[in-house]
Amino acid sequence: MATRRALHFVFKVGNRFQTVHFFRDVLGMQVLRHEEFEEGCKAACNGPYDGKWSKTMVGFGPEDDHFVAELTYNYGIGDYKLGNDFMGITLASSQAVSNARKLKWPLSEVAEGVFETEAPGGYKFYLQDRSLSQSDPVLKVTLAVTDFQKSLNYWSNLLGMKIYEQDKEKQRALLGYADNQCKLELQGIKGAVDHAAAFGRIAFSCPQNELSDIEALMKRENQSILTPLVSLDTPGKATVQVVILADPDGHEICFVGDEAFRELSKRDPKGNKLLDDAMAADKSDEWFATRNKPKASG
């Protein structure tokens, strides 16, 4: 499984302008690419919506060796109800802590040198006030699970992740595909996992020839396949193949063929301008304001 990579987490964003400010100016991430789509994604990348949407990839460096965020914006939708499924992303960056203080972005110290903050929409981030020698500051994504052992079995035995840490008493485990990659943290909670409307998706890549094997394995194990193997087009860019799964708690998981994804995910030097132009051209807030109407909720 050493050839599998943790790629990104998908966030649905209602206020694109504020969200970009948080990721770009507070966290200090770079815009890696920006893409606009006229209709919904065949693999529901933008959620259960059919209309115009955009995708902005932001991170601390190239997608080849950094875990990044995918900001999905559905035109006309102003907010999404949060559930308890996504528990946060942890990153190590003294610069992000410094940026937040300078910009007066709310920070709350939850442990020595660890600050909790929120992206617009309520998504939690934990900023460690230290800098790492390793290239990627993004350390882990934490997801809530109800049956800890069942989830651990799914991610380790079926999806082949290595268990780096495990604490059965605290119902917590840290998993990953490689030492130098962002990890997945499973945290047991009491009660059901509620994905609400803001639910995200975590993405990994694998050699393209493994996609059909993953799908076949999930069929044999009677696990949930949300989107069977399908090809996705991006105008003017590489076509990728994906299969979308759901774990025992319904967390969405995307596996994409690595070879084509490396082509698709090449950094676009025009990414910043494309995003800024799209935000400037988006008059939807003004349209709703002049009619004294709120944007729709997801």
Short mmCIF file of C-alpha atoms in Angstrom, two decimals:
data_model
loop_
_atom_site.label_atom_id
_atom_site.label_comp_id
_atom_site.label_asym_id
_atom_site.label_seq_id
_atom_site.Cartn_x
_atom_site.Cartn_y
_atom_site.Cartn_z
CA MET A 1 0.00 0.00 0.00
CA ALA A 2 3.07 2.25 -0.08
CA THR A 3 1.92 3.47 -3.50
CA ARG A 4 -1.27 4.98 -2.06
CA ARG A 5 -1.31 8.66 -1.13
CA ALA A 6 -3.48 10.88 1.07
CA LEU A 7 -4.54 13.74 -1.22
CA HIS A 8 -7.10 16.18 0.13
CA PHE A 9 -10.25 16.84 2.12
CA VAL A 10 -13.29 18.36 0.43
CA PHE A 11 -15.06 21.27 2.15
CA LYS A 12 -18.37 22.72 0.98
CA VAL A 13 -18.14 26.50 1.40
CA GLY A 14 -20.99 28.99 1.46
CA ASN A 15 -18.98 32.22 1.58
CA ARG A 16 -16.18 31.75 -0.93
CA PHE A 17 -14.60 35.15 -0.30
CA GLN A 18 -14.26 34.72 3.48
CA THR A 19 -13.16 31.11 3.11
CA VAL A 20 -10.40 32.03 0.68
CA HIS A 21 -9.27 34.77 3.08
CA PHE A 22 -8.96 32.15 5.86
CA PHE A 23 -7.03 29.57 3.85
CA ARG A 24 -4.87 32.03 1.94
CA ASP A 25 -4.21 34.80 4.47
CA VAL A 26 -4.66 33.14 7.87
CA LEU A 27 -3.32 29.64 7.27
CA GLY A 28 -0.91 30.86 4.59
CA MET A 29 -1.85 28.28 1.97
CA GLN A 30 -1.38 28.88 -1.75
CA VAL A 31 -3.99 28.58 -4.49
CA LEU A 32 -2.80 25.59 -6.51
CA ARG A 33 -5.56 25.56 -9.13
CA HIS A 34 -9.08 26.83 -9.68
CA GLU A 35 -11.73 25.29 -11.91
CA GLU A 36 -15.27 26.32 -12.81
CA PHE A 37 -18.00 23.84 -13.83
CA GLU A 38 -21.36 24.51 -15.44
CA GLU A 39 -23.11 21.44 -14.04
CA GLY A 40 -22.83 19.02 -11.12
CA CYS A 41 -20.15 16.34 -10.90
CA LYS A 42 -20.90 12.74 -11.95
CA ALA A 43 -19.30 11.55 -8.71
CA ALA A 44 -21.13 14.19 -6.62
CA CYS A 45 -17.82 15.96 -5.88
CA ASN A 46 -19.80 19.13 -5.18
CA GLY A 47 -22.47 17.33 -3.15
CA PRO A 48 -26.02 16.53 -4.30
CA TYR A 49 -26.31 19.66 -6.45
CA ASP A 50 -26.78 19.91 -10.22
CA GLY A 51 -25.95 23.55 -10.89
CA LYS A 52 -22.88 25.68 -11.51
CA TRP A 53 -20.02 25.19 -9.05
CA SER A 54 -16.32 25.77 -8.59
CA LYS A 55 -13.40 23.86 -7.13
CA THR A 56 -10.35 25.57 -5.61
CA MET A 57 -7.37 23.52 -4.42
CA VAL A 58 -5.31 25.21 -1.71
CA GLY A 59 -2.27 23.91 0.17
CA PHE A 60 1.19 24.57 1.51
CA GLY A 61 2.79 23.16 -1.63
CA PRO A 62 2.23 20.96 -4.70
CA GLU A 63 -0.39 18.23 -4.52
CA ASP A 64 2.27 15.64 -5.40
CA ASP A 65 3.65 15.77 -1.86
CA HIS A 66 1.24 17.86 0.23
CA PHE A 67 -2.18 17.15 1.71
CA VAL A 68 -4.43 19.98 0.52
CA ALA A 69 -7.97 21.31 0.85
CA GLU A 70 -10.56 21.27 -1.90
CA LEU A 71 -12.95 24.19 -1.53
CA THR A 72 -16.22 23.41 -3.26
CA TYR A 73 -18.53 26.35 -3.90
CA ASN A 74 -22.06 25.85 -5.23
CA TYR A 75 -23.37 29.10 -6.70
CA GLY A 76 -26.53 30.27 -4.94
CA ILE A 77 -25.99 28.28 -1.73
CA GLY A 78 -24.95 30.45 1.20
CA ASP A 79 -24.38 27.97 4.02
CA TYR A 80 -24.40 24.30 4.99
CA LYS A 81 -25.63 22.79 8.26
CA LEU A 82 -22.73 21.26 10.16
CA GLY A 83 -22.84 17.79 11.64
CA ASN A 84 -20.48 16.12 14.10
CA ASP A 85 -18.65 14.01 11.51
CA PHE A 86 -15.62 16.23 10.81
CA MET A 87 -13.65 16.88 14.00
CA GLY A 88 -10.82 18.96 12.57
CA ILE A 89 -7.55 19.24 10.71
CA THR A 90 -4.34 19.62 12.70
CA LEU A 91 -1.35 21.45 11.24
CA ALA A 92 1.99 22.68 12.54
CA SER A 93 2.70 26.27 11.54
CA SER A 94 3.97 29.08 13.71
CA GLN A 95 3.33 31.34 10.73
CA ALA A 96 -0.39 30.46 10.71
CA VAL A 97 -0.64 31.28 14.43
CA SER A 98 1.18 34.57 13.82
CA ASN A 99 -1.08 35.38 10.84
CA ALA A 100 -4.22 34.70 12.87
CA ARG A 101 -3.07 37.01 15.66
CA LYS A 102 -2.09 39.74 13.22
CA LEU A 103 -5.44 39.53 11.40
CA LYS A 104 -7.35 39.20 14.72
CA TRP A 105 -8.77 35.85 13.65
CA PRO A 106 -10.22 34.14 16.77
CA LEU A 107 -7.87 31.66 18.44
CA SER A 108 -8.47 29.58 21.55
CA GLU A 109 -5.54 27.81 23.24
CA VAL A 110 -6.74 24.24 23.98
CA ALA A 111 -3.36 22.80 25.02
CA GLU A 112 0.09 24.27 25.44
CA GLY A 113 1.07 25.70 22.06
CA VAL A 114 -2.08 24.33 20.34
CA PHE A 115 -4.78 26.74 19.17
CA GLU A 116 -8.28 25.92 17.98
CA THR A 117 -9.79 28.10 15.29
CA GLU A 118 -12.62 27.86 12.80
CA ALA A 119 -12.81 28.34 9.07
CA PRO A 120 -15.95 30.11 7.80
CA GLY A 121 -18.77 27.59 8.02
CA GLY A 122 -17.55 26.30 11.37
CA TYR A 123 -14.91 23.77 10.26
CA LYS A 124 -12.38 23.30 13.07
CA PHE A 125 -8.61 23.63 12.65
CA TYR A 126 -5.95 23.01 15.28
CA LEU A 127 -2.81 25.07 14.83
CA GLN A 128 0.36 23.93 16.57
CA ASP A 129 2.65 26.87 17.26
CA ARG A 130 5.75 25.21 15.86
CA SER A 131 7.34 24.64 12.49
CA LEU A 132 8.42 21.29 11.13
CA SER A 133 11.46 20.39 9.10
CA GLN A 134 9.27 18.10 6.99
CA SER A 135 7.74 19.66 3.91
CA ASP A 136 4.02 19.39 4.71
CA PRO A 137 2.65 21.12 7.84
CA VAL A 138 -0.72 19.27 7.60
CA LEU A 139 -0.48 16.46 10.16
CA LYS A 140 -3.88 14.80 10.41
CA VAL A 141 -7.59 14.82 9.61
CA THR A 142 -9.85 13.70 12.47
CA LEU A 143 -13.17 11.97 11.77
CA ALA A 144 -15.81 10.81 14.26
CA VAL A 145 -16.77 7.12 14.42
CA THR A 146 -19.40 5.26 16.43
CA ASP A 147 -18.07 1.69 16.45
CA PHE A 148 -14.34 2.16 16.94
CA GLN A 149 -13.26 -1.44 16.28
CA LYS A 150 -15.46 -1.77 13.20
CA SER A 151 -14.04 1.46 11.74
CA LEU A 152 -10.47 0.45 12.57
CA ASN A 153 -11.00 -2.86 10.80
CA TYR A 154 -12.44 -1.10 7.74
CA TRP A 155 -9.60 1.40 7.34
CA SER A 156 -6.73 -0.92 8.27
CA ASN A 157 -7.82 -4.34 6.99
CA LEU A 158 -9.93 -3.39 3.98
CA LEU A 159 -8.23 -0.17 2.86
CA GLY A 160 -4.75 -1.24 3.91
CA MET A 161 -3.79 1.66 6.16
CA LYS A 162 -1.00 1.18 8.69
CA ILE A 163 -1.95 1.78 12.33
CA TYR A 164 0.53 4.25 13.80
CA GLU A 165 -1.14 4.77 17.18
CA GLN A 166 -4.06 3.12 18.95
CA ASP A 167 -5.74 3.81 22.29
CA LYS A 168 -8.77 1.58 22.82
CA GLU A 169 -9.62 3.23 26.13
CA LYS A 170 -9.84 6.66 24.50
CA GLN A 171 -11.33 5.14 21.32
CA ARG A 172 -8.69 6.76 19.16
CA ALA A 173 -6.40 5.57 16.38
CA LEU A 174 -3.98 7.22 13.97
CA LEU A 175 -3.58 5.61 10.54
CA GLY A 176 -1.77 6.38 7.31
CA TYR A 177 -0.24 5.05 4.12
CA ALA A 178 3.27 6.43 4.72
CA ASP A 179 5.32 8.06 7.49
CA ASN A 180 5.67 11.33 5.58
CA GLN A 181 1.98 11.71 4.68
CA CYS A 182 -0.96 13.34 6.42
CA LYS A 183 -2.60 10.84 8.78
CA LEU A 184 -6.22 9.90 9.37
CA GLU A 185 -7.33 10.00 13.00
CA LEU A 186 -10.43 8.04 14.03
CA GLN A 187 -12.09 9.27 17.22
CA GLY A 188 -14.92 7.34 18.82
CA ILE A 189 -17.96 9.34 19.94
CA LYS A 190 -21.14 8.49 21.79
CA GLY A 191 -24.23 8.42 19.65
CA ALA A 192 -24.58 8.49 15.89
CA VAL A 193 -22.36 10.31 13.42
CA ASP A 194 -24.39 13.10 11.82
CA HIS A 195 -23.12 14.28 8.43
CA ALA A 196 -25.83 16.95 8.02
CA ALA A 197 -25.48 18.99 4.79
CA ALA A 198 -21.85 20.09 5.20
CA PHE A 199 -20.42 16.58 4.94
CA GLY A 200 -17.04 16.39 3.28
CA ARG A 201 -14.99 13.74 1.54
CA ILE A 202 -11.44 12.48 2.01
CA ALA A 203 -9.45 11.56 -1.09
CA PHE A 204 -6.60 9.15 -1.73
CA SER A 205 -4.80 8.05 -4.87
CA CYS A 206 -3.71 4.57 -5.89
CA PRO A 207 -2.30 3.04 -9.06
CA GLN A 208 -5.09 3.12 -11.62
CA ASN A 209 -5.14 -0.67 -11.97
CA GLU A 210 -6.07 -0.98 -8.26
CA LEU A 211 -9.34 0.93 -8.62
CA SER A 212 -11.29 -2.05 -9.94
CA ASP A 213 -9.73 -4.25 -7.24
CA ILE A 214 -10.88 -1.84 -4.51
CA GLU A 215 -14.39 -1.82 -5.97
CA ALA A 216 -14.47 -5.63 -6.20
CA LEU A 217 -13.23 -5.98 -2.61
CA MET A 218 -15.95 -3.69 -1.30
CA LYS A 219 -18.58 -5.64 -3.22
CA ARG A 220 -17.31 -8.93 -1.75
CA GLU A 221 -17.32 -7.44 1.75
CA ASN A 222 -20.81 -5.94 1.29
CA GLN A 223 -19.49 -2.45 1.92
CA SER A 224 -21.02 0.74 0.57
CA ILE A 225 -20.01 1.95 -2.91
CA LEU A 226 -21.49 5.38 -3.55
CA THR A 227 -20.17 5.77 -7.11
CA PRO A 228 -18.83 2.75 -9.01
CA LEU A 229 -15.72 3.27 -11.13
CA VAL A 230 -16.32 6.28 -13.37
CA SER A 231 -14.30 8.70 -15.51
CA LEU A 232 -14.43 12.41 -14.61
CA ASP A 233 -13.60 15.17 -17.06
CA THR A 234 -12.15 18.59 -16.27
CA PRO A 235 -12.26 21.02 -19.23
CA GLY A 236 -8.80 21.33 -20.78
CA LYS A 237 -7.22 18.94 -18.28
CA ALA A 238 -6.62 15.23 -17.72
CA THR A 239 -9.54 12.81 -17.32
CA VAL A 240 -9.33 10.80 -14.10
CA GLN A 241 -10.98 7.60 -12.94
CA VAL A 242 -12.48 7.40 -9.47
CA VAL A 243 -14.48 5.10 -7.23
CA ILE A 244 -16.35 6.62 -4.27
CA LEU A 245 -16.88 4.58 -1.11
CA ALA A 246 -18.46 5.14 2.30
CA ASP A 247 -17.06 3.74 5.54
CA PRO A 248 -19.28 2.19 8.27
CA ASP A 249 -20.26 5.68 9.49
CA GLY A 250 -20.95 7.03 6.01
CA HIS A 251 -17.76 9.08 5.65
CA GLU A 252 -17.23 9.56 1.92
CA ILE A 253 -13.93 8.28 0.51
CA CYS A 254 -12.62 8.92 -2.99
CA PHE A 255 -9.94 6.76 -4.59
CA VAL A 256 -8.53 8.20 -7.81
CA GLY A 257 -6.06 6.75 -10.31
CA ASP A 258 -2.68 8.23 -9.41
CA GLU A 259 -1.14 8.50 -12.86
CA ALA A 260 -3.87 10.72 -14.38
CA PHE A 261 -4.39 12.61 -11.12
CA ARG A 262 -0.74 13.75 -11.11
CA GLU A 263 -1.42 15.30 -14.52
CA LEU A 264 -4.71 16.89 -13.43
CA SER A 265 -3.27 18.24 -10.18
CA LYS A 266 -0.28 20.08 -11.61
CA ARG A 267 -0.08 23.56 -10.15
CA ASP A 268 -1.66 26.19 -12.38
CA PRO A 269 0.31 29.47 -12.24
CA LYS A 270 -2.95 31.23 -13.21
CA GLY A 271 -4.84 29.69 -10.27
CA ASN A 272 -4.86 32.80 -8.08
CA LYS A 273 -6.04 35.03 -10.92
CA LEU A 274 -8.72 32.57 -12.04
CA LEU A 275 -10.07 32.43 -8.49
CA ASP A 276 -9.97 36.20 -7.96
CA ASP A 277 -11.64 36.79 -11.34
CA ALA A 278 -14.36 34.26 -10.53
CA MET A 279 -15.04 35.90 -7.16
CA ALA A 280 -15.17 39.35 -8.76
CA ALA A 281 -17.62 38.09 -11.42
CA ASP A 282 -19.86 36.36 -8.87
CA LYS A 283 -22.65 38.84 -8.20
CA SER A 284 -24.91 36.34 -6.43
CA ASP A 285 -24.57 38.03 -3.01
CA GLU A 286 -25.61 41.36 -4.51
CA TRP A 287 -28.47 39.73 -6.43
CA PHE A 288 -29.94 38.23 -3.27
CA ALA A 289 -29.28 41.39 -1.22
CA THR A 290 -31.09 43.71 -3.66
CA ARG A 291 -34.11 41.38 -3.56
CA ASN A 292 -33.92 41.13 0.23
CA LYS A 293 -33.69 37.35 0.00
CA PRO A 294 -31.28 34.99 1.78
CA LYS A 295 -29.18 32.55 -0.20
CA ALA A 296 -30.34 28.95 0.02
CA SER A 297 -29.00 26.69 2.75
CA GLY A 298 -27.40 23.41 1.69
#
